[in-house]
Coordinates of C-alpha atoms in Angstrom, one line a residue:
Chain A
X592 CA 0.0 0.0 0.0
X593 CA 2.9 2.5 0.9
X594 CA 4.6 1.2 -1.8
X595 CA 1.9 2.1 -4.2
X596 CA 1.2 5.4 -2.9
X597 CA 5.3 6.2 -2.6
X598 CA 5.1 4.6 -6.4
X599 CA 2.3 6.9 -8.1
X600 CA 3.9 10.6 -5.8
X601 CA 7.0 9.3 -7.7
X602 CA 5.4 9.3 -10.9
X603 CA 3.6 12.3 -10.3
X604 CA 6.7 14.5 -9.6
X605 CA 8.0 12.8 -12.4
X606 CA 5.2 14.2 -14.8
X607 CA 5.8 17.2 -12.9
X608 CA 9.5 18.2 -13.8
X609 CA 9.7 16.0 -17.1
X610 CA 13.2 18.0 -17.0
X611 CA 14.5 17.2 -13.8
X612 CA 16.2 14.3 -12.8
X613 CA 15.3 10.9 -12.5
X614 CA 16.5 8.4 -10.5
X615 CA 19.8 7.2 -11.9
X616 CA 20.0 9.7 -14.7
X617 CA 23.2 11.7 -15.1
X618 CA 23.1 15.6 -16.1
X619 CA 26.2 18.0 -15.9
X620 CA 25.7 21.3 -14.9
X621 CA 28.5 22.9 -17.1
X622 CA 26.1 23.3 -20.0
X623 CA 23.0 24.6 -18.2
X624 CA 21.9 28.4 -17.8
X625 CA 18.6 30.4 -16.0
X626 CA 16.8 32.8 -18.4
X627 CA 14.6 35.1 -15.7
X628 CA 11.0 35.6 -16.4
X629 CA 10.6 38.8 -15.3
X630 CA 6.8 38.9 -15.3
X631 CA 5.9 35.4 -14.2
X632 CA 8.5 35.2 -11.4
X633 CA 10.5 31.9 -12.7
X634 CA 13.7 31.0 -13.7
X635 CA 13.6 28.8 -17.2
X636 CA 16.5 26.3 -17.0
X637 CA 18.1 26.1 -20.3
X638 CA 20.5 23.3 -22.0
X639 CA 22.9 25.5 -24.0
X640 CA 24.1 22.6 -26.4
X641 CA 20.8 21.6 -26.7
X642 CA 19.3 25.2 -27.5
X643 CA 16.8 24.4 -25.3
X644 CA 14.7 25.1 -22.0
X645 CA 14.7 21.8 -20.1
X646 CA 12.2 23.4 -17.0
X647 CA 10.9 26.2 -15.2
X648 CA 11.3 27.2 -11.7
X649 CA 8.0 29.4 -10.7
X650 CA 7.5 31.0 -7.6
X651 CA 10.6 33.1 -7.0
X652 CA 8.5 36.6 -6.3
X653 CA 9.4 40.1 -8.1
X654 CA 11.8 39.0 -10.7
X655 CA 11.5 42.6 -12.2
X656 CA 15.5 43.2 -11.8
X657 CA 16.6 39.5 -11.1
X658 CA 20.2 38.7 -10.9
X659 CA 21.9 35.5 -10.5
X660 CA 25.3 34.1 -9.2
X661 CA 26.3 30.4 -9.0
X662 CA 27.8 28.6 -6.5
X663 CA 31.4 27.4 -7.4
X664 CA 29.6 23.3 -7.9
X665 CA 27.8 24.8 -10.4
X666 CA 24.5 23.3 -8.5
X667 CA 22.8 26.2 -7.5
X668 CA 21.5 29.6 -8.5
X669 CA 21.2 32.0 -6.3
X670 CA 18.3 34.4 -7.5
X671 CA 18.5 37.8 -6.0
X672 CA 14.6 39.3 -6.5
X673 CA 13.5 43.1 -6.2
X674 CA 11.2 42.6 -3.9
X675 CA 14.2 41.1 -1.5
X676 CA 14.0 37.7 -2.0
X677 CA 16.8 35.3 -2.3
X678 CA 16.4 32.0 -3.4
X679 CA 18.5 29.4 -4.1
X680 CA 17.7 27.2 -6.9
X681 CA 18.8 23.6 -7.2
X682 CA 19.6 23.3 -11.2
X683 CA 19.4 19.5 -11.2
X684 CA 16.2 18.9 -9.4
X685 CA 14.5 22.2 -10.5
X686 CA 13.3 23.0 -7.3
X687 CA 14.0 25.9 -4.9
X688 CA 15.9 24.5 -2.4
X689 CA 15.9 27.2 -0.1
X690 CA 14.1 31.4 -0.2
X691 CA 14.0 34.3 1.9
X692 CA 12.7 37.4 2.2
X693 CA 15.9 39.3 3.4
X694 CA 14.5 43.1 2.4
X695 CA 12.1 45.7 1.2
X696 CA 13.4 46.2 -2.2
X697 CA 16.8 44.4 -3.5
X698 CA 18.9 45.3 -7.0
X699 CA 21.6 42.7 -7.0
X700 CA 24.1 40.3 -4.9
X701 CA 27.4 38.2 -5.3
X702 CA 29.0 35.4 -4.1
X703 CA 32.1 35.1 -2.2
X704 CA 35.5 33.6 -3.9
X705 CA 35.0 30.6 -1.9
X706 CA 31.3 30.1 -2.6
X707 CA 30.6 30.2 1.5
X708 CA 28.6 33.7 1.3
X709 CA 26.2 35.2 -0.6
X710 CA 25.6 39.0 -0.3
X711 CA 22.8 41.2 -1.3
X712 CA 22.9 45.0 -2.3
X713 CA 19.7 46.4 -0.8
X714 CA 17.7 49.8 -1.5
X715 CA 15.8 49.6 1.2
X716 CA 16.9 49.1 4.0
X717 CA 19.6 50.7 2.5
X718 CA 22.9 48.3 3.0
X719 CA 24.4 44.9 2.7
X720 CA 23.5 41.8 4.2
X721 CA 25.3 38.6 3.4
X722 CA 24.2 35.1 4.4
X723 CA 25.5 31.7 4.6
X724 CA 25.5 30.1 0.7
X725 CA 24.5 26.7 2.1
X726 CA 21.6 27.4 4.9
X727 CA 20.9 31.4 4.5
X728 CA 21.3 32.4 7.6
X729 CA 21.7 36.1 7.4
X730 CA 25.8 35.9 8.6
X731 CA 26.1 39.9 8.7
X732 CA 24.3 43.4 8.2
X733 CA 25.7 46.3 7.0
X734 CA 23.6 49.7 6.7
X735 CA 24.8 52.2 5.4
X736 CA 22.0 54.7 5.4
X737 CA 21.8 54.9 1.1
X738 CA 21.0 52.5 -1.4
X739 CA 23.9 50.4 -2.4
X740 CA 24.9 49.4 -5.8
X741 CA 27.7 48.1 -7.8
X742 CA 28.1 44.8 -5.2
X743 CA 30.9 42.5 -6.6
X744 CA 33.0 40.0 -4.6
X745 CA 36.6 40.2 -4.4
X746 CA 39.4 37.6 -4.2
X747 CA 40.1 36.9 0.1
X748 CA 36.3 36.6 0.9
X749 CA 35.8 40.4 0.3
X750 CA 32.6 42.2 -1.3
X751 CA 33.3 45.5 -2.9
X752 CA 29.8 48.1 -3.4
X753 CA 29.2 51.5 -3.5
X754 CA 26.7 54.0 -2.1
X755 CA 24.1 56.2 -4.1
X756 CA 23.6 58.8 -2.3
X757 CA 26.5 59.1 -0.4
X758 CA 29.0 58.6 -3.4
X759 CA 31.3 56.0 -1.0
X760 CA 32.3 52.6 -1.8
X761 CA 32.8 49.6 1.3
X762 CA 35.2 46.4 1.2
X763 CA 33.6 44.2 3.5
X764 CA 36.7 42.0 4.2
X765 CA 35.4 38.3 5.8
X766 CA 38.9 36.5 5.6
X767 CA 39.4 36.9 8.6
X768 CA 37.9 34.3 11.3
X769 CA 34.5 32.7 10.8
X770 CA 31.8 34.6 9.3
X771 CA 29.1 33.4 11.6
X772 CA 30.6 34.5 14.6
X773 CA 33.4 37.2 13.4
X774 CA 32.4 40.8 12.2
X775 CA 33.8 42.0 8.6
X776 CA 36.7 45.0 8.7
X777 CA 35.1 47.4 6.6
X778 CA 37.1 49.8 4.6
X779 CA 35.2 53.3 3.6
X780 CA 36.4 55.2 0.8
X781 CA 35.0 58.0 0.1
X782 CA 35.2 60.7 -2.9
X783 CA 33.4 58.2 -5.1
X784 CA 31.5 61.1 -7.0
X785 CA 27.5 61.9 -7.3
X786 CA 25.2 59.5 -7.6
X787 CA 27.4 56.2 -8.7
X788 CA 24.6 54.3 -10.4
X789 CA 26.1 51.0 -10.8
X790 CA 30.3 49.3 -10.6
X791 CA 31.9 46.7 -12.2
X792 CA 35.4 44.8 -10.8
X793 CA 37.8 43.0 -13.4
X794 CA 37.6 39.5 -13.7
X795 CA 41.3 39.4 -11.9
X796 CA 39.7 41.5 -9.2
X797 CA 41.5 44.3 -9.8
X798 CA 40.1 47.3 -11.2
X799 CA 36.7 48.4 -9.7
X800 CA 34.9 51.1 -12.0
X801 CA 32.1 52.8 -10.7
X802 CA 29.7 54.6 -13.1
X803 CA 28.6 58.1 -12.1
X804 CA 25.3 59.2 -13.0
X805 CA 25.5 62.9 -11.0
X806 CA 28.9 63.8 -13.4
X807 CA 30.5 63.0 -16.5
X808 CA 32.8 60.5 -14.9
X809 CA 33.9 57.2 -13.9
X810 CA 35.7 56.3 -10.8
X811 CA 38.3 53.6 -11.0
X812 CA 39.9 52.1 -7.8
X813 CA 43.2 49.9 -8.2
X814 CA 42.4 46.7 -5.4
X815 CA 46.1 46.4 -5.5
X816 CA 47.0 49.8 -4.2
X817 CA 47.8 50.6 -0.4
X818 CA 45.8 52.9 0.8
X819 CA 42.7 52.0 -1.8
X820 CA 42.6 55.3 -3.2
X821 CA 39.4 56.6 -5.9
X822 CA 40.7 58.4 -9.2
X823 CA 38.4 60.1 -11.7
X824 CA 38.4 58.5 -15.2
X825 CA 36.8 60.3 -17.7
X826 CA 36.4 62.9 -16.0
X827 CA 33.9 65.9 -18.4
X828 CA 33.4 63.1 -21.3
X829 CA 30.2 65.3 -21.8
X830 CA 32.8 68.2 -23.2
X831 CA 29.9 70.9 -21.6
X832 CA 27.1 69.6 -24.2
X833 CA 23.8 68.8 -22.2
X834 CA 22.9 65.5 -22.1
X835 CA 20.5 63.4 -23.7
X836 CA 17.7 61.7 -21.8
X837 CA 18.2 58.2 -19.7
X838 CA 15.1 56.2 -19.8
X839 CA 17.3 53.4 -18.8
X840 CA 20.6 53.0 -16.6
X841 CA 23.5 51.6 -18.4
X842 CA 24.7 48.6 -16.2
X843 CA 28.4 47.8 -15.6
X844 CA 29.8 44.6 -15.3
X845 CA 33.3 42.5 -15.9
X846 CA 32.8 41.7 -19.4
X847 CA 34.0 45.6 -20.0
X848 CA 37.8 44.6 -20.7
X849 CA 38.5 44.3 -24.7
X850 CA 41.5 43.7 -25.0
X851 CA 44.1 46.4 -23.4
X852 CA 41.0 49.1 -23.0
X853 CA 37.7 49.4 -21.1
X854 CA 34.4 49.8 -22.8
X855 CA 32.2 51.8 -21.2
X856 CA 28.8 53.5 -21.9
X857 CA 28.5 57.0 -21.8
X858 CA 25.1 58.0 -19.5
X859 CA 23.4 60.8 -21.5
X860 CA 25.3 60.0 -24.4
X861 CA 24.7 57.9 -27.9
X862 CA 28.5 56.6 -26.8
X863 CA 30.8 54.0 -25.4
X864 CA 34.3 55.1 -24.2
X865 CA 37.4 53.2 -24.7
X866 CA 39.5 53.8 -21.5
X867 CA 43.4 52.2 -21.9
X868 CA 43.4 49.9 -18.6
X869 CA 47.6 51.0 -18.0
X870 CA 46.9 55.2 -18.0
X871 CA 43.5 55.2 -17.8
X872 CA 43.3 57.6 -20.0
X873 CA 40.4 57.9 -23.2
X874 CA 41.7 56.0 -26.1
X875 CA 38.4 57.1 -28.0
X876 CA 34.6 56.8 -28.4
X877 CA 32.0 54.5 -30.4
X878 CA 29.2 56.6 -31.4
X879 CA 26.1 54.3 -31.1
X880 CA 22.9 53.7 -31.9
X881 CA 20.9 54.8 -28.5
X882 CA 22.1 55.1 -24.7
X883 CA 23.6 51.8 -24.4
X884 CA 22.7 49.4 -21.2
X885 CA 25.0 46.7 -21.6
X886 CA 28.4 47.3 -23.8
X887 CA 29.9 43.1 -23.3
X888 CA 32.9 42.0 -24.3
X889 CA 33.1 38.6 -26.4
X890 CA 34.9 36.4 -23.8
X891 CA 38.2 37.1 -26.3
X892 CA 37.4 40.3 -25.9
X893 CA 38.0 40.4 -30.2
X894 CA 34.3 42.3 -30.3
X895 CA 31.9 44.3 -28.0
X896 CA 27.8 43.9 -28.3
X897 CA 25.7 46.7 -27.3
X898 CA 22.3 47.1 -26.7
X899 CA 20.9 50.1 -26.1
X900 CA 17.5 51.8 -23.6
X901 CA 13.9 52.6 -24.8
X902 CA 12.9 53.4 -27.5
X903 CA 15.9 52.7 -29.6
X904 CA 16.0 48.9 -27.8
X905 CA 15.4 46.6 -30.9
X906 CA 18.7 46.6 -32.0
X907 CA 22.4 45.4 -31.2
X908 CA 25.5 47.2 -32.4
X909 CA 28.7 44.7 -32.6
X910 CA 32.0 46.6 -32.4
X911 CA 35.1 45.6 -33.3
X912 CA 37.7 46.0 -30.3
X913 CA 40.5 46.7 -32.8
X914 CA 39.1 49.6 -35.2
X915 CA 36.7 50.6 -32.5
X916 CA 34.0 50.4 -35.6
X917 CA 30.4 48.9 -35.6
X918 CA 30.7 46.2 -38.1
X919 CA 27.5 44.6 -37.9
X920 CA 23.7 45.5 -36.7
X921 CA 21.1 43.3 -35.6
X922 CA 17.6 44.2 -35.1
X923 CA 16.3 41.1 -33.1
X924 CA 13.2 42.8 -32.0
X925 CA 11.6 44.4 -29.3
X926 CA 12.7 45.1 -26.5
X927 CA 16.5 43.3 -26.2
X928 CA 17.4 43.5 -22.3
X929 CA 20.3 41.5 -22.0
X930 CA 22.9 39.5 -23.6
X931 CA 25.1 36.2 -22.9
X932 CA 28.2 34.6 -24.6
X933 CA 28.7 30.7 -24.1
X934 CA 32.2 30.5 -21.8
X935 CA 34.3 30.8 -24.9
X936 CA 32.4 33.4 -27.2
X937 CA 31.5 30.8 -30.3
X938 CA 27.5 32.3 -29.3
X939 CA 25.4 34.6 -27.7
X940 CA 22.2 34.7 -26.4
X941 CA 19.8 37.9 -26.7
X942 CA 16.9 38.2 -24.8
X943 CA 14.0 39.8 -26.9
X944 CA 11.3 40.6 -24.1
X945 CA 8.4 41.8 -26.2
X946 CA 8.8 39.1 -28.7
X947 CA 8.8 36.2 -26.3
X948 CA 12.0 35.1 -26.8
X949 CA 15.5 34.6 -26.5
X950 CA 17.8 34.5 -29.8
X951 CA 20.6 32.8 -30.6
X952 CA 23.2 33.7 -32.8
X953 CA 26.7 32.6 -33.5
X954 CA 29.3 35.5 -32.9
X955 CA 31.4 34.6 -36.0
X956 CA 28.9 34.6 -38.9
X957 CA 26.0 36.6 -37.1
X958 CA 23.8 33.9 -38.0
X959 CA 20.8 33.3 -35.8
X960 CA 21.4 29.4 -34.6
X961 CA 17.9 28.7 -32.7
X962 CA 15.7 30.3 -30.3
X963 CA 13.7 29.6 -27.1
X964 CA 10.0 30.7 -26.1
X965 CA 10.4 33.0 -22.7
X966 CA 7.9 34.9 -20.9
X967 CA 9.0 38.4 -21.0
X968 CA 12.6 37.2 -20.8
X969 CA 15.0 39.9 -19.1
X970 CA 18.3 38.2 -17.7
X971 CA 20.5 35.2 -19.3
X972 CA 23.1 33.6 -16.9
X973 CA 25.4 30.8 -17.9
X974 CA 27.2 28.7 -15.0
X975 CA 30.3 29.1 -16.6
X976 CA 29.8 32.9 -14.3
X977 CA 30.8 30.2 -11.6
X978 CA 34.0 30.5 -11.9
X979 CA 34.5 34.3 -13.0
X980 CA 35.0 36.7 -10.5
X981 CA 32.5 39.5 -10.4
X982 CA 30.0 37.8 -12.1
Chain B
X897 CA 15.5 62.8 -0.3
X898 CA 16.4 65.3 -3.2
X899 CA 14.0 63.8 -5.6
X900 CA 10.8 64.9 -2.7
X901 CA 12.1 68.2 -2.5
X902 CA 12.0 69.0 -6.2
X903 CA 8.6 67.4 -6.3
X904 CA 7.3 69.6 -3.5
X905 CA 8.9 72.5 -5.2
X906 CA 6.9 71.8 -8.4
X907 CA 3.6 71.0 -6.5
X908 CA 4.2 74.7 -4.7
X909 CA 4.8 75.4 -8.0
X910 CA 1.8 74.6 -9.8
X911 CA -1.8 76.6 -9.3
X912 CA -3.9 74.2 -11.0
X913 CA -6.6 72.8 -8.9
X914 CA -6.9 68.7 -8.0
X915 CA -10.1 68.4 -10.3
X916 CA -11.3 64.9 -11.3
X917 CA -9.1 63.1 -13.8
X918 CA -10.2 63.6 -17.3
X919 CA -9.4 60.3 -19.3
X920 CA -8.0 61.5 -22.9
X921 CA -8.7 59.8 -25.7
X922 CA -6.1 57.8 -27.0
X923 CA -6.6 56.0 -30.5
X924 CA -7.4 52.5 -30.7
X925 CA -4.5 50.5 -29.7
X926 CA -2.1 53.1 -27.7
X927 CA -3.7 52.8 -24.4
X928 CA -2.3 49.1 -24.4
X929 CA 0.8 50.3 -25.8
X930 CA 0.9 53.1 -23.0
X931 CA 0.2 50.3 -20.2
X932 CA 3.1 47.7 -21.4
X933 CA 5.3 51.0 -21.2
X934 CA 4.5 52.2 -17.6
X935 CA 4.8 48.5 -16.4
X936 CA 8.0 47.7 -18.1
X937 CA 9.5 50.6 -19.1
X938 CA 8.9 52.8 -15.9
X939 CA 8.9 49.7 -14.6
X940 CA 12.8 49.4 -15.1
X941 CA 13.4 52.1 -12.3
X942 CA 10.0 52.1 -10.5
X943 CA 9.5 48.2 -10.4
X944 CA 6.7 45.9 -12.5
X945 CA 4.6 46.3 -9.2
X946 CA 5.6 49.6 -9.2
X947 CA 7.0 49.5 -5.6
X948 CA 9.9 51.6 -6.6
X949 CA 13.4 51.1 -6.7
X950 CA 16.1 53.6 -8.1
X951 CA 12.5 55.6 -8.9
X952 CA 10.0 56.3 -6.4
X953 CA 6.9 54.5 -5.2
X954 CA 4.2 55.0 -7.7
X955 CA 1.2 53.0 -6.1
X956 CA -2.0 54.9 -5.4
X957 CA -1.8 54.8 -2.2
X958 CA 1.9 56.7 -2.7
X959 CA 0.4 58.9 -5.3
X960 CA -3.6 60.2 -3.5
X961 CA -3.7 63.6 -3.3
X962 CA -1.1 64.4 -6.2
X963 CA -2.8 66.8 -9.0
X964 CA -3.1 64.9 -12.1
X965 CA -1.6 67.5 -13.6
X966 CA 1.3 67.7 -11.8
X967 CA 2.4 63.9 -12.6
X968 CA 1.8 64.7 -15.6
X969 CA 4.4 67.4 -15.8
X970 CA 7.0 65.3 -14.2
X971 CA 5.9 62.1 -16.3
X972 CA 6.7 65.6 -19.4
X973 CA 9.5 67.1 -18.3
X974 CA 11.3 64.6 -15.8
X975 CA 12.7 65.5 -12.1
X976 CA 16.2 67.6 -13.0
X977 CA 19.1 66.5 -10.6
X978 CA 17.1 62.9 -10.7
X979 CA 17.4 59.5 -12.7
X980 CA 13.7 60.7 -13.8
X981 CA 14.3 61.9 -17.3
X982 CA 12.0 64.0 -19.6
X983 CA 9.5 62.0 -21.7
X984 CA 8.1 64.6 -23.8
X985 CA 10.5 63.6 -26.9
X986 CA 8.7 60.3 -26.9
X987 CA 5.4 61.0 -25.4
X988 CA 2.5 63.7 -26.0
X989 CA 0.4 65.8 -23.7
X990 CA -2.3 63.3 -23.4
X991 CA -0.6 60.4 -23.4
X992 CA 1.3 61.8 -20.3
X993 CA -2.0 62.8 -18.9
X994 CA -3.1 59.2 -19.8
X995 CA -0.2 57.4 -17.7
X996 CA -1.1 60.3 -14.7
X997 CA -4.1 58.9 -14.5
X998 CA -3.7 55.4 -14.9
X999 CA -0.9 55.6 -12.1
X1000 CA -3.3 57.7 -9.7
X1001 CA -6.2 54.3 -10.4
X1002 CA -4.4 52.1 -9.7
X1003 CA -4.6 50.8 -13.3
X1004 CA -0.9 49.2 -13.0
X1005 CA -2.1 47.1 -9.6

């Protein structure tokens, strides 16, 4: 009798999660991504070999600026929600394995170098709070009386963010003893600029960039340096002219190293700036389509892809890093939010939001591979981020 | 804190009366096209629930008492010295008015 009953729940969660795992099946997790529905609040689990969704996670709240980090397994996705939830997503079994509700509102998080904490960036309350990767347990809480953005982990168990309205950025530094029981040294510098809107940190943790949306400006901070000291990059790229309206904030992230230069969008301009990473000095400028969002870097860093805010957010630019020159345009429809290259660049996924979709093309020929059905698809993230720091 | 202050400046600023919301007419089609904007688009900053975010609360219950026409002008002319920029390059009088008033009902709950 318990046998049967055990026999037909078995079959039933079977039916269930046709994607999931059964019972002595094998699935790697190398190959596998999470494609965020922003209206529905789930998490599709894609196959990328396969150009295919294998399952959907549902119930993960306000995905309406979802981010995701891995844990260094691979296993899990940790899915940071705006209404200030945090979930963690088992991959394999397609199941949230763990959520909570750690905030009023929430715009991002990170991982820690050794995958043991997992720390969200929260508007309101404004601060930091990092938990346990493995139970949740909230580990630490860091206000810091602003909205934080820009939080990126560091090598030595460190997260790196910056504050809005104060125009400082914090280490939090957990190397040091156990992070349930010991506090994190925290390092304030200040002299950020106005209103930093978002920060990215290079994928050897060196160079963190904060984007100023109060100045024409970037601050860059060398992680290397003793004392960490903030230096103004970019400084008047608007050369006086006013600028044009935002209707959506660029975002900065790791992939902005092409080569021996930063890419990096201009805010209020049609523009991405090429910044040499030795001087950090302007090398040039890109003059695009629209305000651009996202300016990534092919993981060989050979071309950049762009896409840009509404209304001019059907299209993507490619550049090429050498000449600095758009080479090729796509127009994959409405409404492109985001934009993922496989570990090694041979493709890249585009998420079309208003079409229901997410494209794939191959970054060689431009040729569109494949595609997968996505409600209101915003945010593509490949495991392969497991292993990058910043991402 | 800034982003309050120059909207109380422009509510000091502005005579016109809290009369009832007049709904404009919109043609067939743009009112739909106006709705997917406010929840995705404004959504971006302001959140799909509209709960706020790097933008400010825009619920009802955030937004009674504010003169339609006064949204209106900020949804026209944006919030200087804020992420809020202009929308009158994309959006016209009435459609403004249109989004005022939908945010004021509720119409994005």
């Amino acid at each position: 009798m318990i046998r049967t009953l055990a026999f037909c729940l078995l079959s039933l969660a079977v039916l269930a999660s046709a994607g999931a795992l059964r019972a002595g099946e094998l699935r790697a997790t190398g190959d596998l991504g999470v494609i965020v529905e922003r209206a529905s609040g789930a998490l599709l689990i894609i196959d990328q070999s396969d150009h295919a969704a294998i399952g959907r996670v549902e119930g993960l709240g306000d995905l309406s600026h979802a981010s995701v980090v891995f844990s260094p397994d691979e296993r899990f996705a940790y899915v940071f929600g705006r209404d200030g939830g945090l979930s963690k997503v088992d991959l394999l079994t397609q199941r949230v394995a763990k959520r909570v509700l750690q905030s009023g509102n929430a715009i991002g998080g990170a991982i820690s170098d050794d995958g043991r904490l997992v720390a969200v960036s929260n508007y309101e309350p404004g601060g930091v709070r990092v938990f346990d990767a493995g139970t949740l347990e909230m580990v630490a809480d860091i206000p810091t009386g602003s909205k934080t953005i820009g939080l990126v982990d560091a090598p030595g168990r460190r997260f790196v963010f910056t504050l809005w309205d104060a125009g400082e950025t914090w280490v939090a530094d957990f190397s040091e003893g156990e992070p349930e029981v010991t506090r994190p040294a925290i390092t304030r510098i200040e002299g950020i600029g106005t209103n930093p809107y978002d920060a990215l940190i290079t994928a050897d943790g060196r160079h963190y960039i904060a984007g100023l949306f109060g100045e024409d400006g970037l601050t860059a901070i060398d992680l290397w340096q003793s004392p960490l000291t903030p230096r103004r990059i970019l400084s008047g790229y608007g050369r006086g002219e006013a600028p044009l309206p935002v209707y959506k904030m660029p975002h900065l992230e790791g992939w902005a190293l092409a080569g021996e230069r930063f890419v990096l969008p201009a805010v209020g301009r049609h523009e991405v700036l090429w910044v040499d990473t030795r001087s950090l000095e302007e090398t040039g400028r890109t003059k695009t389509h629209g305000q651009p969002v996202f300016a990534v870097a092919r993981p060989d860093g050979r071309q950049v892809w762009v896409n840009f805010a509404h209304p001019l957010n059907d299209t993507v630019e490619v550049i090429d890093t050498p000449s600095g020159e758009v080479i090729h345009t796509l127009k994959p429809g409405p409404a492109v939010l985001h934009m993922e290259f496989t570990a090694r660049g041979h493709e890249v996924w585009v998420s079309v939001r208003d079409a229901g979709r997410v494209d794939i093309y191959d970054t060689r020929s431009f040729e569109k591979l494949g595609e997968i059905a996505a409600e209101t698809p915003s945010g593509i993230f490949f495991t392969a981020r497991a292993h990058r720091t910043g991402l | 804190m800034r982003e309050a202050f120059a909207f109380l400046m422009l509510l000091a600023a502005t005579a016109a009366p809290a009369s009832p919301a007049e709904a404009a007419e919109l043609p067939p089609g743009r009112a739909a096209e106006l709705e997917r904007l406010v929840l995705q688009d404004c959504g971006s900053c302001h959140g799909l629930t509209m709960k706020g975010g790097l933008g400010s609360d825009l619920r009802p219950e955030s937004l009674a008492g504010k003169p339609v026409e006064v949204l209106t002008e900020i949804v026209l002319d944006g919030v200087p010295g804020t992420p809020m920029p202009p929308w009158r390059p994309l959006l016209s009088e009435d459609e403004a008015r249109w989004i005022a008033n939908y945010l004021l009902n509720g119409g994005a709950q």
